[in-house]
Coordinates of C-alpha atoms and ligand atoms in Angstrom, one line a residue:
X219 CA 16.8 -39.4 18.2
X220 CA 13.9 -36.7 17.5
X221 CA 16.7 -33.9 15.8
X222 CA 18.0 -35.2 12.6
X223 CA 21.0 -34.0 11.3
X224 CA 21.3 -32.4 8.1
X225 CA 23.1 -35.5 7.1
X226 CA 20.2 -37.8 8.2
X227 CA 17.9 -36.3 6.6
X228 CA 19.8 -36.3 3.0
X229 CA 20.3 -39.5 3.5
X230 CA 16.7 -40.0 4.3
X231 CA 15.5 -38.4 1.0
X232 CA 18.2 -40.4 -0.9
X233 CA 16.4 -43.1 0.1
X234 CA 13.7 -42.0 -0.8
X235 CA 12.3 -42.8 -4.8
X236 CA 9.7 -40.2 -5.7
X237 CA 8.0 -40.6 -9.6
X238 CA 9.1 -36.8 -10.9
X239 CA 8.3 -35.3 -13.9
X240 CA 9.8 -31.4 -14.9
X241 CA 9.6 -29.6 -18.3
X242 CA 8.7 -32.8 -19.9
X243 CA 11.2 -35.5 -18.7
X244 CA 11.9 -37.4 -15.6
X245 CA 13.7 -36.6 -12.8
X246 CA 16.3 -39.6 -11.7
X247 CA 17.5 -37.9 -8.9
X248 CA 15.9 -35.0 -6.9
X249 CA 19.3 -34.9 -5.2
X250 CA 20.8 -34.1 -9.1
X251 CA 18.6 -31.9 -10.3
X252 CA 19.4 -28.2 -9.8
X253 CA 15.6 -27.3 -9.5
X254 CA 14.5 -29.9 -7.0
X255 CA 17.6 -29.8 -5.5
X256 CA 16.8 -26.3 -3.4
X257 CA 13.7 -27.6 -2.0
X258 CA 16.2 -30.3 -0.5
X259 CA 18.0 -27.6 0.7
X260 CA 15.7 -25.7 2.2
X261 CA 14.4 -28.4 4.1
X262 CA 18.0 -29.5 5.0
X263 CA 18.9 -26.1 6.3
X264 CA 15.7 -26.5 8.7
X265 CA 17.9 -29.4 10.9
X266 CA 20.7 -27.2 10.8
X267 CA 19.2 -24.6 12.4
X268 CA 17.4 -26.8 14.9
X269 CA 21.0 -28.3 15.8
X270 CA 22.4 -24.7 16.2
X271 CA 22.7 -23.9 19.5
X272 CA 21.9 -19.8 18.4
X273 CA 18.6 -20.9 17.2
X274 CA 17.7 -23.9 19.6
X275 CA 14.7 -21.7 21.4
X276 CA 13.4 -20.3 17.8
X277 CA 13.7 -23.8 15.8
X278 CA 12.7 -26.6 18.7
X279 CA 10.6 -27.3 21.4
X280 CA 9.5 -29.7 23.8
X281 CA 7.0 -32.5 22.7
X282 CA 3.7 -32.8 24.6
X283 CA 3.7 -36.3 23.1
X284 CA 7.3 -37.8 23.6
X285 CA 8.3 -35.2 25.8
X286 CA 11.8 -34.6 24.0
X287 CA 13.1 -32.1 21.8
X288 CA 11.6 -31.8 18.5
X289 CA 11.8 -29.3 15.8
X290 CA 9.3 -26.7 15.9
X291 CA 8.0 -27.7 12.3
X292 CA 6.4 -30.7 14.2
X293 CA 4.9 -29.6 17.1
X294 CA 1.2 -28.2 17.6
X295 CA 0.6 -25.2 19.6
X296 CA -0.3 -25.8 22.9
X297 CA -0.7 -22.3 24.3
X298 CA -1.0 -18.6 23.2
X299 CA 3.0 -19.0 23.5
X300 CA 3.9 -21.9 21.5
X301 CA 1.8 -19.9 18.3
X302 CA 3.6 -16.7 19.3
X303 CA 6.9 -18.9 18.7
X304 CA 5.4 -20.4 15.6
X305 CA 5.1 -17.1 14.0
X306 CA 8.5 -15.9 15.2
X307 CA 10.1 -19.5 13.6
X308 CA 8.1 -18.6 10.9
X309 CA 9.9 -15.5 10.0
X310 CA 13.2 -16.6 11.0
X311 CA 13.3 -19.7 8.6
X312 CA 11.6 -17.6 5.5
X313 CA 14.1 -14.7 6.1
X314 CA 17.2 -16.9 5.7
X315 CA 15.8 -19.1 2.9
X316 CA 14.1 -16.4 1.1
X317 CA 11.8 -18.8 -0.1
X318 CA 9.2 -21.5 1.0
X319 CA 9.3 -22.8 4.5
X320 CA 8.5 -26.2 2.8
X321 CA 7.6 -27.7 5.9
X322 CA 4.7 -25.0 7.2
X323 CA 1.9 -26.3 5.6
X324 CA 2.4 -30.0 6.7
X325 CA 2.8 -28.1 10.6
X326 CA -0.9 -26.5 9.9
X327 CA -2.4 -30.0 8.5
X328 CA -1.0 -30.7 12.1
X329 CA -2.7 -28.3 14.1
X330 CA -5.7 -28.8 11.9
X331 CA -6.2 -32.3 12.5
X332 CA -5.1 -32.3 16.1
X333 CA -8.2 -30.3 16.7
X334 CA -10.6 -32.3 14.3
X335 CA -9.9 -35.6 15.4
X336 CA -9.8 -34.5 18.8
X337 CA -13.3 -33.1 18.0
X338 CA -14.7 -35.9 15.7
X339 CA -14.1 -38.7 18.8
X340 CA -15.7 -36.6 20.9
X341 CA -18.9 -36.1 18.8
X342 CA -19.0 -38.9 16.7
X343 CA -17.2 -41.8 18.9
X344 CA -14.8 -42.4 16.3
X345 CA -11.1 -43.2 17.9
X346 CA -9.3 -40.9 15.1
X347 CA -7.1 -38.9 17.9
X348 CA -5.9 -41.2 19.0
X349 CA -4.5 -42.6 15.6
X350 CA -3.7 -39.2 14.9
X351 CA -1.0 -39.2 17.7
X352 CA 0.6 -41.8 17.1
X353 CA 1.6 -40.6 14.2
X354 CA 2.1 -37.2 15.0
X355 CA 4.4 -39.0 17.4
X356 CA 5.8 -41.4 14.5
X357 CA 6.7 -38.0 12.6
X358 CA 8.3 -36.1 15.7
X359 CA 10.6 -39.3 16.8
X360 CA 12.0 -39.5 13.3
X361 CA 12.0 -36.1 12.5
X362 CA 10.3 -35.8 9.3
X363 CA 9.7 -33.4 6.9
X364 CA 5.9 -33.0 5.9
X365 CA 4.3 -31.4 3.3
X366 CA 0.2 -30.6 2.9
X367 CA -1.6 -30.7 0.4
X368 CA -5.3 -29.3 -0.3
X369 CA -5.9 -27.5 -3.5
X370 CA -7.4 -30.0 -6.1
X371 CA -8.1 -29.2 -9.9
X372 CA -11.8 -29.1 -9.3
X373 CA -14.7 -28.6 -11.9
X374 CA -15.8 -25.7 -13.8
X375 CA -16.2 -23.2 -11.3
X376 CA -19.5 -22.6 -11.6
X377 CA -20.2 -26.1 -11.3
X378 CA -21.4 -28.2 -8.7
X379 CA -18.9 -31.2 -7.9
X380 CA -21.9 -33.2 -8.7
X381 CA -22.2 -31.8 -12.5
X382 CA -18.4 -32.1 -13.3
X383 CA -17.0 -33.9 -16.1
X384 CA -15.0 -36.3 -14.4
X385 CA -15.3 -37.1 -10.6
X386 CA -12.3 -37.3 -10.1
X387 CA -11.4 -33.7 -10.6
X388 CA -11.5 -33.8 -7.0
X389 CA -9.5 -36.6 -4.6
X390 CA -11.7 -39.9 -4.4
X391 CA -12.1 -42.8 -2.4
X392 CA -12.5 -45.6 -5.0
X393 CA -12.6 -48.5 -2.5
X394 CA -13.0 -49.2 1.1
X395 CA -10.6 -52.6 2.2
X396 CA -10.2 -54.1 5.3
X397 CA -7.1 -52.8 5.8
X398 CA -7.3 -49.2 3.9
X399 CA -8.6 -47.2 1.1
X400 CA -7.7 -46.8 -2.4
X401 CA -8.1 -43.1 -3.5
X402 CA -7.6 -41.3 -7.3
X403 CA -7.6 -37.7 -7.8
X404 CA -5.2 -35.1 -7.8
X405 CA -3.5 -31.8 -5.7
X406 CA -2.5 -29.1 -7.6
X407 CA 0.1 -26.3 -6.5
X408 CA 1.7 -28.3 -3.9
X409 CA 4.7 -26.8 -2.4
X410 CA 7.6 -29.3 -2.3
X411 CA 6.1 -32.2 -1.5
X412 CA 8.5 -34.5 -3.6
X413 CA 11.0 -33.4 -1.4
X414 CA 10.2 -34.5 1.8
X415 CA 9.3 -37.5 3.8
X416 CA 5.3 -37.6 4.1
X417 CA 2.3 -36.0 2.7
X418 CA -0.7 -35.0 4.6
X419 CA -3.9 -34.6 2.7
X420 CA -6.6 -32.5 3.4
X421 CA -9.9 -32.1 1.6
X422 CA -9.8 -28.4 -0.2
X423 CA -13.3 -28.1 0.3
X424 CA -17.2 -28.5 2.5
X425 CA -18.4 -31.4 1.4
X426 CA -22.2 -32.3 1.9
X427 CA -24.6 -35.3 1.5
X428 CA -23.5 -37.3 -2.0
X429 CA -20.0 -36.2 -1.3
X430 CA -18.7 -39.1 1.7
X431 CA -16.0 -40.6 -0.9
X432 CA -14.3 -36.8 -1.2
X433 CA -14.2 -36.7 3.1
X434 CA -11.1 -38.0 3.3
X435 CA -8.0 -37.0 5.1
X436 CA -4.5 -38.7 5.6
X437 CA -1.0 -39.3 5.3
X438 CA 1.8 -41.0 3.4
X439 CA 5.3 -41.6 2.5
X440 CA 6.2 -39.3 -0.3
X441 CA 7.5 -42.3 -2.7
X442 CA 4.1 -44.3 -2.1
X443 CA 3.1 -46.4 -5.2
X444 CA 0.9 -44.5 -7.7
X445 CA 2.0 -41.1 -6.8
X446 CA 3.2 -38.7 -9.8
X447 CA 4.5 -35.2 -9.2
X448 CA 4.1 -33.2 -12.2
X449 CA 6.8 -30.2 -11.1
X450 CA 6.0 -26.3 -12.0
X451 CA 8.7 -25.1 -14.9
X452 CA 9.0 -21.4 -15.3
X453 CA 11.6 -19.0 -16.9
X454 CA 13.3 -19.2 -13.3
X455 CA 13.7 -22.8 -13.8
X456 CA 15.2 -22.7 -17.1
X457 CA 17.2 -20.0 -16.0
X458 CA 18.7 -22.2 -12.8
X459 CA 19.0 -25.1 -14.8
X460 CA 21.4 -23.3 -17.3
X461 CA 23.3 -21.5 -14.6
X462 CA 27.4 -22.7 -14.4
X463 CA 27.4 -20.3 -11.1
X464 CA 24.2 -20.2 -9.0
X465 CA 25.9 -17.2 -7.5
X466 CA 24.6 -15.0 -10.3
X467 CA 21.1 -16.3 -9.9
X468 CA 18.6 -14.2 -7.3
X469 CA 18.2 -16.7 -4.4
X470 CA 21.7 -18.6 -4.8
X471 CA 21.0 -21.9 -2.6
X472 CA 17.2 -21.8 -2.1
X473 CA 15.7 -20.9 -5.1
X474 CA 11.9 -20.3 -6.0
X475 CA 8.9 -21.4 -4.3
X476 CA 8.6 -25.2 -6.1
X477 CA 5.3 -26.9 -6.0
X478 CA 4.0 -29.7 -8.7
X479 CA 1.2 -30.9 -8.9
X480 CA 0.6 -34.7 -6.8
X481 CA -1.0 -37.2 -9.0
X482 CA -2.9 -40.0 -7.4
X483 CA -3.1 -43.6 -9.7
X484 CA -4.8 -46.0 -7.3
X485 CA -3.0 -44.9 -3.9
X486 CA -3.5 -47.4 -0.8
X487 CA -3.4 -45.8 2.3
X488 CA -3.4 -47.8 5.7
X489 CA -6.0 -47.4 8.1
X490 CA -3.9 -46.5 10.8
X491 CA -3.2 -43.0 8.2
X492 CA -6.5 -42.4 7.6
X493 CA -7.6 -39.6 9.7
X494 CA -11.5 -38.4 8.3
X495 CA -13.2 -41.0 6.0
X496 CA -17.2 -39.6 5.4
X497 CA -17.6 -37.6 8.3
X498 CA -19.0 -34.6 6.0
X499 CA -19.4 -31.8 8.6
X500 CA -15.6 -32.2 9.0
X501 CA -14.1 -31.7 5.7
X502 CA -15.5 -27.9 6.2
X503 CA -14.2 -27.7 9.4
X504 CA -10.5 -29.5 9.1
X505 CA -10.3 -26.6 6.0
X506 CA -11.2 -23.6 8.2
X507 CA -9.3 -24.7 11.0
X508 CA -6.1 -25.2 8.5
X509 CA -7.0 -21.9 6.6
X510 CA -6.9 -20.4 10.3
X511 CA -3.5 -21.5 11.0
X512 CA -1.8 -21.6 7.6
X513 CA -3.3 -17.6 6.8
X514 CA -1.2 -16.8 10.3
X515 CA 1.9 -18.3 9.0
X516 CA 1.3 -16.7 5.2
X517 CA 0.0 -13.7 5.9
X518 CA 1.9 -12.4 9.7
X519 CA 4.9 -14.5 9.7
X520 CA 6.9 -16.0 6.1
X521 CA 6.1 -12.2 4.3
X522 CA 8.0 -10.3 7.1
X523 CA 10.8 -12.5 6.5
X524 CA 10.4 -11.9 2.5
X525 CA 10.3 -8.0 3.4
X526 CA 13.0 -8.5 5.5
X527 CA 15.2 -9.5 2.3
X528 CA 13.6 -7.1 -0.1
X529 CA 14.6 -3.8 2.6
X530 CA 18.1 -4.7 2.9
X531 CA 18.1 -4.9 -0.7
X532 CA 17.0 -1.7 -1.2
X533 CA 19.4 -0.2 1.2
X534 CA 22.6 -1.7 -0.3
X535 CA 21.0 -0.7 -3.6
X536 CA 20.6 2.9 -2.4
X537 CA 24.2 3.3 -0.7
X538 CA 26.0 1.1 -3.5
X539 CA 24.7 3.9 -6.3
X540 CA 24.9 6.9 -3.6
X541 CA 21.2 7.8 -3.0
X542 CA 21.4 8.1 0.5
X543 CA 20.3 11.6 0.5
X544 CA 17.2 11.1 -1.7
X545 CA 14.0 11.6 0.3
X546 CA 12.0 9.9 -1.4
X547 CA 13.5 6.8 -1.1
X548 CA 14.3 6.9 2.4
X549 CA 10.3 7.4 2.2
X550 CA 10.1 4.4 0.3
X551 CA 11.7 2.1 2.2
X552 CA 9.9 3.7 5.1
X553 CA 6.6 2.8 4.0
X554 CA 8.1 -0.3 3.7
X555 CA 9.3 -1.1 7.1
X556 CA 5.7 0.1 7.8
X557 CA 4.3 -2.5 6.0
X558 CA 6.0 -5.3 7.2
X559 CA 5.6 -4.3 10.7
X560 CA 1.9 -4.3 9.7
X561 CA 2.3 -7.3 8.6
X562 CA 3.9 -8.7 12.1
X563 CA 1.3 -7.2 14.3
X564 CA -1.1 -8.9 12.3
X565 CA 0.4 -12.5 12.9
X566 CA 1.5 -11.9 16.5
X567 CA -1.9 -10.4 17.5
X568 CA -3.3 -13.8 15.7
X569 CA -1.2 -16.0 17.7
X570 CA -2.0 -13.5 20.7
X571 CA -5.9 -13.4 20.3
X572 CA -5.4 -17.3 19.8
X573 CA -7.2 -19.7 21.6
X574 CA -7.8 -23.7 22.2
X575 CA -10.0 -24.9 20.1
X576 CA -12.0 -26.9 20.4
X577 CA -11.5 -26.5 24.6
X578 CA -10.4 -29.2 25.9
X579 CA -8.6 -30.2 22.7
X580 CA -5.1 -29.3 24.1
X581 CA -4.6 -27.2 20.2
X582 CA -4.1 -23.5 20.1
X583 CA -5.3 -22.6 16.9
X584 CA -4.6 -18.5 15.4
X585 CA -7.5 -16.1 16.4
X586 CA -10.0 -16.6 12.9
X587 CA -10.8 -13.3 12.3
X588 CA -6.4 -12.2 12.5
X589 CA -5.7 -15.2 11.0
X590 CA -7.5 -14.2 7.7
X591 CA -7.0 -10.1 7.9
X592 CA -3.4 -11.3 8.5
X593 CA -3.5 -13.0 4.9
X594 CA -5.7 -10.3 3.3
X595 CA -3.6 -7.3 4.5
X596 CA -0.6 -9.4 3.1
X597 CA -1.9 -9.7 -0.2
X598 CA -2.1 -5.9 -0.6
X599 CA 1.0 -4.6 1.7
X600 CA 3.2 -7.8 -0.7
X601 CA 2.3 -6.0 -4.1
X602 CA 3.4 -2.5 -2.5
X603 CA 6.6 -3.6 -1.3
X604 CA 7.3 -4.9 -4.7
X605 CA 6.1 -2.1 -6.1
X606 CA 8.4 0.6 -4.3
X607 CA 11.5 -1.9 -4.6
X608 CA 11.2 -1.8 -8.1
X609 CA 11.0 2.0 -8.1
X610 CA 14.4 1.8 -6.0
X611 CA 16.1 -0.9 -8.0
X612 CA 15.5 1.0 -11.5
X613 CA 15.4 -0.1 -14.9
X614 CA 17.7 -2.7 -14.4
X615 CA 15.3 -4.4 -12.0
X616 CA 14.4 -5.7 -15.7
X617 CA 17.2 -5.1 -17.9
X618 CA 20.0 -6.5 -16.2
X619 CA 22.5 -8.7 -18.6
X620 CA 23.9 -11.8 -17.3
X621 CA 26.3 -11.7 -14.5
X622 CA 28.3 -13.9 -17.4
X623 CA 29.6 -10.7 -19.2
X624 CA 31.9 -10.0 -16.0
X625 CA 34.0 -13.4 -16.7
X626 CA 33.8 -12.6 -20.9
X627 CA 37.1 -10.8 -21.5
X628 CA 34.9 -9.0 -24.3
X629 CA 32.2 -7.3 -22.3
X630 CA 34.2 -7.4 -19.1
X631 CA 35.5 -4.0 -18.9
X632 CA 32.5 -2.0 -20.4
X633 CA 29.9 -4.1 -17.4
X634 CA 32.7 -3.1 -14.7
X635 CA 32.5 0.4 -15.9
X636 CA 29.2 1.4 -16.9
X637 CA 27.5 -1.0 -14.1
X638 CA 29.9 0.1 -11.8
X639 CA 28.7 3.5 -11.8
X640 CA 31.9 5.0 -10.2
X641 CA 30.9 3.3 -7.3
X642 CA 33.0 1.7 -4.3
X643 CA 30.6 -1.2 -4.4
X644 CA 31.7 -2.4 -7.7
X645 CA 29.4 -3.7 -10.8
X646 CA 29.6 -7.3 -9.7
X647 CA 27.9 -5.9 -5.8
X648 CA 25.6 -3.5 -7.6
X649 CA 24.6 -6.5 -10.0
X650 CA 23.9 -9.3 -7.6
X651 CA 21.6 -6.9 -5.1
X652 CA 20.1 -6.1 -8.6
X653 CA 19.6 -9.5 -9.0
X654 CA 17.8 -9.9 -5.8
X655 CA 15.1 -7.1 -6.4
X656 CA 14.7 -8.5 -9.9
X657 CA 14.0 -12.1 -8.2
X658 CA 11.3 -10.7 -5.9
X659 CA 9.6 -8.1 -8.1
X660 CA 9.8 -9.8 -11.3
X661 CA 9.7 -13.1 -11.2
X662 CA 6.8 -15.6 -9.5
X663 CA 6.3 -14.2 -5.9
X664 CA 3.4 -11.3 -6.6
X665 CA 1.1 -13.9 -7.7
X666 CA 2.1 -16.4 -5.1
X667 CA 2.0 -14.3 -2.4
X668 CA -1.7 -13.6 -3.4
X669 CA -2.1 -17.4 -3.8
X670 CA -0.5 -19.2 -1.4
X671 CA -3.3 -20.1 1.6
X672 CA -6.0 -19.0 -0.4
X673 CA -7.0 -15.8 -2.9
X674 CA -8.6 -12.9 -1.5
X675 CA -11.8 -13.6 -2.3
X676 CA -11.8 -16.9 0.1
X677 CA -10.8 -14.7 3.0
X678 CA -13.0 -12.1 2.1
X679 CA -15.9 -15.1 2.4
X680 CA -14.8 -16.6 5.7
X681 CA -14.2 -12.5 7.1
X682 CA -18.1 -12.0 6.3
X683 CA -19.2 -15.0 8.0
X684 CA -17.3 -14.2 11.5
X685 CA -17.4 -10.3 11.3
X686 CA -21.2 -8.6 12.2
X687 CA -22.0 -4.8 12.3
X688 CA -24.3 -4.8 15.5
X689 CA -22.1 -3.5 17.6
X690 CA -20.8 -0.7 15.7
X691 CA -24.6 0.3 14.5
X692 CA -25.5 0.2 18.9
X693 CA -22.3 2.4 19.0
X694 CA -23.8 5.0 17.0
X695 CA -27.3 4.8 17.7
X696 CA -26.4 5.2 21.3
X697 CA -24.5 8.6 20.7
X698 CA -27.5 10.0 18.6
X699 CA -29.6 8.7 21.1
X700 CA -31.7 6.9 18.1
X701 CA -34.4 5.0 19.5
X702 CA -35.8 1.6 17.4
Ligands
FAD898 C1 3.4 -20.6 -4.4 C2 2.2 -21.4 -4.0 C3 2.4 -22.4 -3.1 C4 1.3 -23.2 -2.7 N1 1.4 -24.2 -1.9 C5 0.4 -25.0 -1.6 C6 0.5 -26.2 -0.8 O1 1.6 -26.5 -0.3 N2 -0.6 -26.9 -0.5 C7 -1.8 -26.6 -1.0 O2 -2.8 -27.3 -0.7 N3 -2.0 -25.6 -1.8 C8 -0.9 -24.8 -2.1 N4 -1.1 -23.7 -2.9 C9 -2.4 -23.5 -3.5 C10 -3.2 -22.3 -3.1 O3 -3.8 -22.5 -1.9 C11 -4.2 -22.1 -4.3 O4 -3.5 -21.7 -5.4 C12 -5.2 -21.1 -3.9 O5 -6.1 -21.6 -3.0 C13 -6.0 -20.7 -5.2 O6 -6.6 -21.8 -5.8 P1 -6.5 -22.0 -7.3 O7 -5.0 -22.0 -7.6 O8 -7.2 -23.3 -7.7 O9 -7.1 -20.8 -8.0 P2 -8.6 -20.5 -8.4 O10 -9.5 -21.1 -7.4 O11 -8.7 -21.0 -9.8 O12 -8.6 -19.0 -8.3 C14 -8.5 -18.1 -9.4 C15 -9.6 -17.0 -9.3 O13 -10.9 -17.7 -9.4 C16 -11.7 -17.3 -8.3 N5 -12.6 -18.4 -8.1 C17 -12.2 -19.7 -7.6 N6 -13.3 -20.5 -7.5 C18 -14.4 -19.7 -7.8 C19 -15.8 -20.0 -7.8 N7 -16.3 -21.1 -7.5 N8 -16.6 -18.9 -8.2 C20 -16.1 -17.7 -8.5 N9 -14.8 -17.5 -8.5 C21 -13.9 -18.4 -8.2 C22 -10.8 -17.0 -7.2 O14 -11.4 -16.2 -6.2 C23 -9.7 -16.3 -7.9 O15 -10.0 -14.9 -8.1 C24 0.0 -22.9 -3.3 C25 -0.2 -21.8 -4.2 C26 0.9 -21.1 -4.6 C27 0.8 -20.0 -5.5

């Protein structure tokens, strides 16, 4: 059966024993815990969804590989309309979970690797596609979530990998067996990884002569031996664990974006998961080809979603306290809707301008150079949104008491009335929308937005190394008629 239900895959992950650490103390049960518990739910709502016969087209496709239906979060693009699709899934699923599409970054390891391997037998001889396959084929069949990871600790930043302090500040092969490798090391900021099935790794970085032990690329079951995940603990956290109602909390059901960080004591991983073992040119190349796909889905597809939630916001916000009339905010929510369409055209023309690469390959991989203005324009376009809903929200954006007060027969009547503000809405309405601007302005996803799939500065880099200026210098030369 390649569509889980819901049910399966709960009963997957409850099979499932992952080493988790948060705020200091162990996590028994992901299942239990109220944190990890909304990355299992918005993985779980991703089966629904493919199961839903209103969403079948957006969530599922065909498989290349099995040729059954699979859900979408599995399947590499395998022409200009399978990306389009990817972006629209993309900002269906992060609309309705207003929050991390956990399984995204484990669909552009995918794509990534697809077109690497593919690549890497062709050049090198090595039979990696093939391995690949089959377990892009294991994944599809049983329906897995998949999480990626890349980012690593590193050294000093002005180091070379070579001067740091400890080499494994980086992930390391520390032994080569005839059945696998051993590898230390570490992943920082991965998003839900605990709660899922698999893990594929990627290297975070170009790695060049000296460097064949930090080459390395491949997958494994989340609960593998030696794995620790180390969770993020904010004030949203706290604040979710010490809810009685999770009602009252911004993003009832699904929460924050939850990464940890992915510890790795003396991991063994198989042969037949190992996917890039020294083959330096490649490290480079499996990162630009993920940063490609992933900047798409960050930048052109997940944000509209976010926007999406942070619009209707404002526009229950502005007819719940009567501000219909006032022109500056209908401006304000104008320049909004400008910004995520922005936003769209930059992911659809990435999937649009796409191509297969490397030809031959059978991938579609985003068009580079709208794969990373997609990201960059995000980055920018994110922070204004935020910026004019908190105009629109007000003060209490930040100064909103707890939605507690409306059950305590003491503060009750004065947070009807005064939160109320006369209006048909009612406090507890006016409160929760509150509530929702306050959980996108205020709270963790500014930074991540400018985070997630890279800072600005990294697509900056890889814009300056695809982008040249002789065209547009020809263009002007030619009008002035300049002669060289
Ligand atoms: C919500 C969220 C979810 C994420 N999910 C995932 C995931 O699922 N998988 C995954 O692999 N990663 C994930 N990431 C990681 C993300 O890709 C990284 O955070 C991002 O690439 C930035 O790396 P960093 O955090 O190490 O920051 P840093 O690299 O420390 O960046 C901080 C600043 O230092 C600058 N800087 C960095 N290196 C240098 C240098 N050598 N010289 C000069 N300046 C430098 C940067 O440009 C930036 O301005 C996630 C991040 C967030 C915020």
């Amino acid at each position: 059966m390649a569509l889980k239900t819901a049910e399966e895959f709960i009963e997957s992950i409850k099979k499932m024993k992952p080493r988790v650490f948060m705020n200091g103390k162990k996590i028994e049960n992901i299942l239990d815990n109220p944190v990890t518990r909304t990355v299992v739910e918005a993985n779980k709502a991703s089966y629904e969804w493919a199961l839903d016969p209103r969403y079948q087209d957006i969530m599922t496709t065909i498989s290349p590989l099995t040729n059954e239906r699979i859900n979408r979060y599995t399947h590499v693009s395998q022409s200009i309309e399978d990306l389009v699709d990817k972006a629209n899934a993309g900002t269906f699923t992060a609309e309705n979970l207003g929050t991390c599409i956990y399984r995204c970054v484990g669909l552009d390891t995918f794509h990534s690797l697809w077109a690497n391997t593919w690549e890497m037998d062709q050049k090198l001889g090595t039979s990696y596609f093939p391995r690949f396959q089959e377990y892009l084929k294991y994944v599809q069949e049983n329906d897995l979530s998949v999480a990626g990871a890349l980012t690593e600790p590193r050294g000093l930043r002005d180091e070379e990998l070579k001067d740091w302090s400890d080499p494994y500040l980086s992930l390391k092969i520390v032994e080569k067996k005839s059945d696998g490798i051993v590898v230390n090391g570490c992943k920082i900021n991965i998003s839900g990884a605990y709660a899922g099935n698999e893990i594929v790794i990627l290297p975070q970085m170009a790695h060049y002569a000296g460097e064949e032990d930090y080459a390395v690329a491949f997958a494994i079951p989340a609960d593998t031996e030696g794995i620790t995940y180390i969770c993020q603990y904010t004030p949203e956290s706290a604040e979710r664990e010490q809810a009685d109602d999770i009602s009252e909390l911004g993003n009832p059901v699904f929460g924050q974006r939850e990464t940890s960080m992915v510890v790795f004591d003396n991991v063994f991983v198989p042969w037949e998961r190992v996917f890039h073992c020294g083959e330096l040119k490649y490290s480079g190349k499996l990162v630009e080809r993920f940063a490609r796909t992933h900047r798409m889905t960050c930048g052109g597809t997940c944000k509209v979603g976010f926007m999406n939630i942070i619009i209707g916001a404002c526009k229950l916000l502005q007819e719940y306290k009567g501000m219909e009339k006032a022109t500056h905010i209908n401006d304000e929510i104008l320049e909004m809707v400008v910004l995520r369409e922005t936003a769209r055209a930059c992911g659809l023309t990435s999937a649009t301008l796409g191509c297969e690469d490397p030809v031959g390959s059978g991938a579609f991989l985003p068009n580079e150079i709208m794969g990373n203005v997609s990201k960059l324009n995000v980055c920018h376009a994110f922070w204004r949104v935020l910026e004019l809903a908190g105009d629109i929200g007000g003060g209490l954006t930040v100064t909103l008491p707890s939605m507690k007060e409306l059950k305590n027969p003491e503060t009750k009547d004065y947070v009807e009335k005064y939160l109320g503000f006369g209006s048909p809405a009612g406090a507890e309405n006016i409160m929760k929308v509150t509530k929702v601007i306050q959980n996108w302005t205020s709270g963790l996803h500014g930074v991540g937005t400018y985070h997630g799939a890279g800072p600005v500065m990294t697509q900056k880099i890889m814009l300056n190394k695809l982008v040249g200026y002789d065209k547009e210098m020809k263009l002007v030369k030619k009008a002035l008629n300049i002669k060289d």
